[in-house]
Amino acid sequence: MVLVLILLGIFILLIITLILIILSTLHIQIKNLSVSNMEPKNKNEYSIIFSLYLGNKIKWIWFRLNDKKVRKIYSKMQLEKLDFKKFRKDFKVKDLKELPKLQPKISYLNLDANLGFISPITTSFLIATIASIISIALPYLAKSIKKERYIYNIKPLYYNKNLYKINLNCIIEIKMVHIINIIYMLLKKGRKKNECSTTSNRKPYAYSYEQH
């Protein structure tokens, strides 16, 4: 009887946790991320915080990544030799068209980017293009109407070299129900591909017999 109650309690706890996850919003906060090939490599005290919020107010799960943890994860991936060929086979570039269905929102953005290329013409063109893309996309992605929460500066560097210096702080919000839906759709597509592949590899006369 006690075992049944324990199992029932675990089952109820799992159901409640699943419901909370579905109703939650994932916040991805990037703090003090800096990348550059213009300065000596200094220790970058950045952090990426993954949090689940209920009603965008109550934070009930969070996980912080910093440079040390990222390096440790990368080293582990190298040691385990992940099968990236299988990953590329299961997920094609055309699957990226599903990403807009995530409906991400940006609640905060502070981007400072300095970019330069060998050709000044290329530099001018790409800087204008990047700035235009951000200005067009931001109204659709911005969660708040407060303009002071969205600051971006894209500046050209005319040194006839490939140079970059980027500093980023931002918060991206995605509803978990959209993430679960996309994962389900991609897994469903992968399963259909595997079924079609298995069917096409069958010999058409594997179960036939000769009649004399």
Short mmCIF file of C-alpha atoms in Angstrom, two decimals:
data_model
loop_
_atom_site.label_atom_id
_atom_site.label_comp_id
_atom_site.label_asym_id
_atom_site.label_seq_id
_atom_site.Cartn_x
_atom_site.Cartn_y
_atom_site.Cartn_z
CA MET A 1 0.00 0.00 0.00
CA VAL A 2 2.80 2.36 0.89
CA LEU A 3 4.57 1.59 -2.41
CA VAL A 4 1.36 2.34 -4.34
CA LEU A 5 1.02 5.70 -2.58
CA ILE A 6 4.67 6.56 -3.31
CA LEU A 7 4.26 5.67 -7.00
CA LEU A 8 1.00 7.65 -7.15
CA GLY A 9 2.72 10.64 -5.53
CA ILE A 10 5.60 10.47 -8.05
CA PHE A 11 3.12 10.23 -10.94
CA ILE A 12 1.13 13.24 -9.69
CA LEU A 13 4.36 15.20 -9.19
CA LEU A 14 5.48 14.42 -12.75
CA ILE A 15 2.09 15.48 -14.14
CA ILE A 16 2.19 18.77 -12.20
CA THR A 17 5.77 19.43 -13.35
CA LEU A 18 4.82 18.73 -16.98
CA ILE A 19 1.86 21.10 -16.76
CA LEU A 20 4.05 23.81 -15.21
CA ILE A 21 6.62 23.41 -18.00
CA ILE A 22 3.96 23.67 -20.71
CA LEU A 23 2.53 26.82 -19.12
CA SER A 24 5.95 28.42 -18.64
CA THR A 25 7.99 30.85 -20.72
CA LEU A 26 11.69 30.27 -21.34
CA HIS A 27 13.86 33.33 -20.72
CA ILE A 28 17.35 33.28 -22.26
CA GLN A 29 19.40 36.12 -20.80
CA ILE A 30 22.79 36.87 -22.32
CA LYS A 31 24.92 39.11 -20.09
CA ASN A 32 28.17 40.84 -21.07
CA LEU A 33 28.96 38.62 -24.05
CA SER A 34 31.99 40.04 -25.85
CA VAL A 35 33.77 38.61 -28.91
CA SER A 36 36.60 40.29 -30.79
CA ASN A 37 39.66 39.61 -32.93
CA MET A 38 41.01 43.12 -32.34
CA GLU A 39 42.21 42.79 -28.76
CA PRO A 40 44.28 40.25 -26.82
CA LYS A 41 42.14 37.39 -25.55
CA ASN A 42 41.04 38.38 -22.08
CA LYS A 43 38.85 36.40 -19.73
CA ASN A 44 35.26 37.10 -20.77
CA GLU A 45 33.02 37.27 -17.71
CA TYR A 46 29.85 36.57 -19.65
CA SER A 47 26.94 34.43 -18.58
CA ILE A 48 23.91 32.87 -20.25
CA ILE A 49 20.99 32.28 -17.90
CA PHE A 50 18.15 29.92 -18.83
CA SER A 51 15.04 30.47 -16.69
CA LEU A 52 11.45 29.22 -16.68
CA TYR A 53 8.83 31.77 -15.65
CA LEU A 54 5.16 31.30 -14.84
CA GLY A 55 3.19 34.26 -16.11
CA ASN A 56 6.51 36.01 -16.85
CA LYS A 57 6.67 36.85 -13.13
CA ILE A 58 7.46 33.75 -11.06
CA LYS A 59 10.87 32.21 -11.78
CA TRP A 60 10.83 28.57 -10.66
CA ILE A 61 13.73 26.94 -12.56
CA TRP A 62 16.98 28.49 -13.72
CA PHE A 63 20.41 27.44 -14.93
CA ARG A 64 23.47 29.62 -15.46
CA LEU A 65 26.22 29.03 -18.00
CA ASN A 66 29.52 30.91 -17.92
CA ASP A 67 32.76 30.64 -19.87
CA LYS A 68 34.10 27.87 -17.62
CA LYS A 69 30.97 25.73 -17.92
CA VAL A 70 30.77 26.25 -21.69
CA ARG A 71 34.38 25.12 -22.10
CA LYS A 72 33.70 22.06 -19.96
CA ILE A 73 30.63 21.13 -22.04
CA TYR A 74 32.59 21.65 -25.27
CA SER A 75 35.44 19.43 -24.01
CA LYS A 76 32.96 16.71 -23.06
CA MET A 77 31.36 16.87 -26.51
CA GLN A 78 34.79 16.46 -28.11
CA LEU A 79 35.63 13.48 -25.89
CA GLU A 80 32.33 11.73 -26.56
CA LYS A 81 32.70 12.34 -30.31
CA LEU A 82 29.07 13.19 -30.99
CA ASP A 83 27.69 11.86 -34.26
CA PHE A 84 27.23 15.13 -36.14
CA LYS A 85 26.82 13.23 -39.43
CA LYS A 86 23.69 11.59 -38.06
CA PHE A 87 22.48 14.99 -36.82
CA ARG A 88 22.94 16.50 -40.29
CA LYS A 89 21.13 13.54 -41.80
CA ASP A 90 18.14 13.82 -39.46
CA PHE A 91 17.82 17.63 -39.57
CA LYS A 92 18.09 19.42 -42.91
CA VAL A 93 18.46 23.13 -43.62
CA LYS A 94 14.82 23.20 -44.78
CA ASP A 95 13.80 22.32 -41.21
CA LEU A 96 14.87 25.85 -40.24
CA LYS A 97 11.64 27.14 -41.79
CA GLU A 98 9.90 25.77 -38.68
CA LEU A 99 11.84 28.14 -36.39
CA PRO A 100 9.53 31.18 -36.88
CA LYS A 101 6.80 29.07 -35.29
CA LEU A 102 8.70 29.44 -32.02
CA GLN A 103 7.46 33.05 -32.00
CA PRO A 104 10.44 34.39 -30.00
CA LYS A 105 10.22 37.80 -28.36
CA ILE A 106 13.05 40.14 -27.36
CA SER A 107 12.32 41.98 -24.12
CA TYR A 108 15.73 43.67 -23.92
CA LEU A 109 18.55 44.35 -26.38
CA ASN A 110 21.83 46.20 -26.08
CA LEU A 111 24.08 45.47 -29.05
CA ASP A 112 27.29 47.25 -29.94
CA ALA A 113 28.99 45.86 -33.05
CA ASN A 114 32.06 47.13 -34.87
CA LEU A 115 32.69 45.32 -38.15
CA GLY A 116 35.25 45.72 -40.90
CA PHE A 117 36.25 43.84 -44.04
CA ILE A 118 39.12 43.97 -46.47
CA SER A 119 37.09 45.93 -49.00
CA PRO A 120 35.64 49.29 -47.86
CA ILE A 121 32.77 48.82 -50.32
CA THR A 122 31.92 45.46 -48.76
CA THR A 123 32.12 46.99 -45.30
CA SER A 124 29.71 49.81 -46.18
CA PHE A 125 27.27 47.45 -47.89
CA LEU A 126 27.19 44.84 -45.11
CA ILE A 127 26.92 47.42 -42.31
CA ALA A 128 23.93 49.03 -44.03
CA THR A 129 22.38 45.61 -44.71
CA ILE A 130 22.79 44.37 -41.12
CA ALA A 131 21.41 47.61 -39.67
CA SER A 132 18.43 47.45 -42.05
CA ILE A 133 17.65 43.82 -41.17
CA ILE A 134 17.69 44.61 -37.45
CA SER A 135 15.48 47.69 -37.88
CA ILE A 136 12.97 45.71 -39.96
CA ALA A 137 12.90 42.59 -37.74
CA LEU A 138 12.92 44.31 -34.34
CA PRO A 139 9.32 45.63 -34.43
CA TYR A 140 8.10 42.05 -34.95
CA LEU A 141 10.36 40.58 -32.26
CA ALA A 142 10.19 43.34 -29.64
CA LYS A 143 8.00 42.58 -26.66
CA SER A 144 8.01 46.04 -25.12
CA ILE A 145 7.06 49.33 -26.72
CA LYS A 146 9.71 51.16 -24.69
CA LYS A 147 12.42 52.18 -27.16
CA GLU A 148 15.01 52.61 -24.40
CA ARG A 149 14.99 48.83 -23.94
CA TYR A 150 16.29 48.33 -27.49
CA ILE A 151 19.65 49.87 -28.31
CA TYR A 152 21.87 48.76 -31.17
CA ASN A 153 24.87 50.39 -32.80
CA ILE A 154 26.41 48.85 -35.92
CA LYS A 155 29.61 50.71 -36.82
CA PRO A 156 32.01 50.25 -39.75
CA LEU A 157 35.77 49.77 -39.39
CA TYR A 158 37.76 50.91 -42.41
CA TYR A 159 41.17 49.33 -41.91
CA ASN A 160 41.21 47.04 -44.99
CA LYS A 161 41.16 44.03 -42.66
CA ASN A 162 38.58 41.50 -41.45
CA LEU A 163 37.87 42.84 -37.98
CA TYR A 164 35.04 42.47 -35.50
CA LYS A 165 34.23 43.53 -31.98
CA ILE A 166 30.78 42.69 -30.64
CA ASN A 167 29.25 43.29 -27.22
CA LEU A 168 25.81 41.87 -26.52
CA ASN A 169 23.28 41.97 -23.69
CA CYS A 170 19.79 40.70 -24.39
CA ILE A 171 16.80 38.75 -23.11
CA ILE A 172 14.88 36.41 -25.42
CA GLU A 173 11.54 34.90 -24.41
CA ILE A 174 9.94 31.80 -25.93
CA LYS A 175 6.82 30.02 -24.73
CA MET A 176 7.56 26.39 -23.84
CA VAL A 177 4.42 25.18 -25.61
CA HIS A 178 5.90 26.46 -28.91
CA ILE A 179 9.24 24.73 -28.21
CA ILE A 180 7.51 21.42 -27.41
CA ASN A 181 5.40 21.73 -30.57
CA ILE A 182 8.47 22.31 -32.80
CA ILE A 183 10.36 19.39 -31.20
CA TYR A 184 7.36 17.14 -31.78
CA MET A 185 7.06 18.20 -35.43
CA LEU A 186 10.78 17.65 -36.10
CA LEU A 187 10.74 14.23 -34.41
CA LYS A 188 7.65 13.30 -36.40
CA LYS A 189 9.37 14.28 -39.66
CA GLY A 190 12.48 12.32 -38.67
CA ARG A 191 10.39 9.23 -37.94
CA LYS A 192 8.63 9.49 -41.31
CA LYS A 193 12.01 9.79 -43.09
CA ASN A 194 13.26 6.67 -41.31
CA GLU A 195 10.10 4.75 -42.21
CA CYS A 196 10.37 5.75 -45.87
CA SER A 197 14.06 4.80 -45.89
CA THR A 198 13.30 1.39 -44.37
CA THR A 199 10.50 0.77 -46.87
CA SER A 200 12.65 1.71 -49.88
CA ASN A 201 15.40 -0.70 -48.78
CA ARG A 202 13.13 -3.75 -48.76
CA LYS A 203 13.57 -6.27 -51.56
CA PRO A 204 10.37 -6.42 -53.63
CA TYR A 205 10.55 -10.18 -54.06
CA ALA A 206 11.83 -11.13 -50.66
CA TYR A 207 8.79 -13.31 -49.95
CA SER A 208 8.05 -14.54 -53.48
CA TYR A 209 8.64 -18.06 -54.76
CA GLU A 210 9.10 -19.60 -58.16
CA GLN A 211 6.29 -21.52 -59.79
CA HIS A 212 7.17 -24.38 -62.14
#
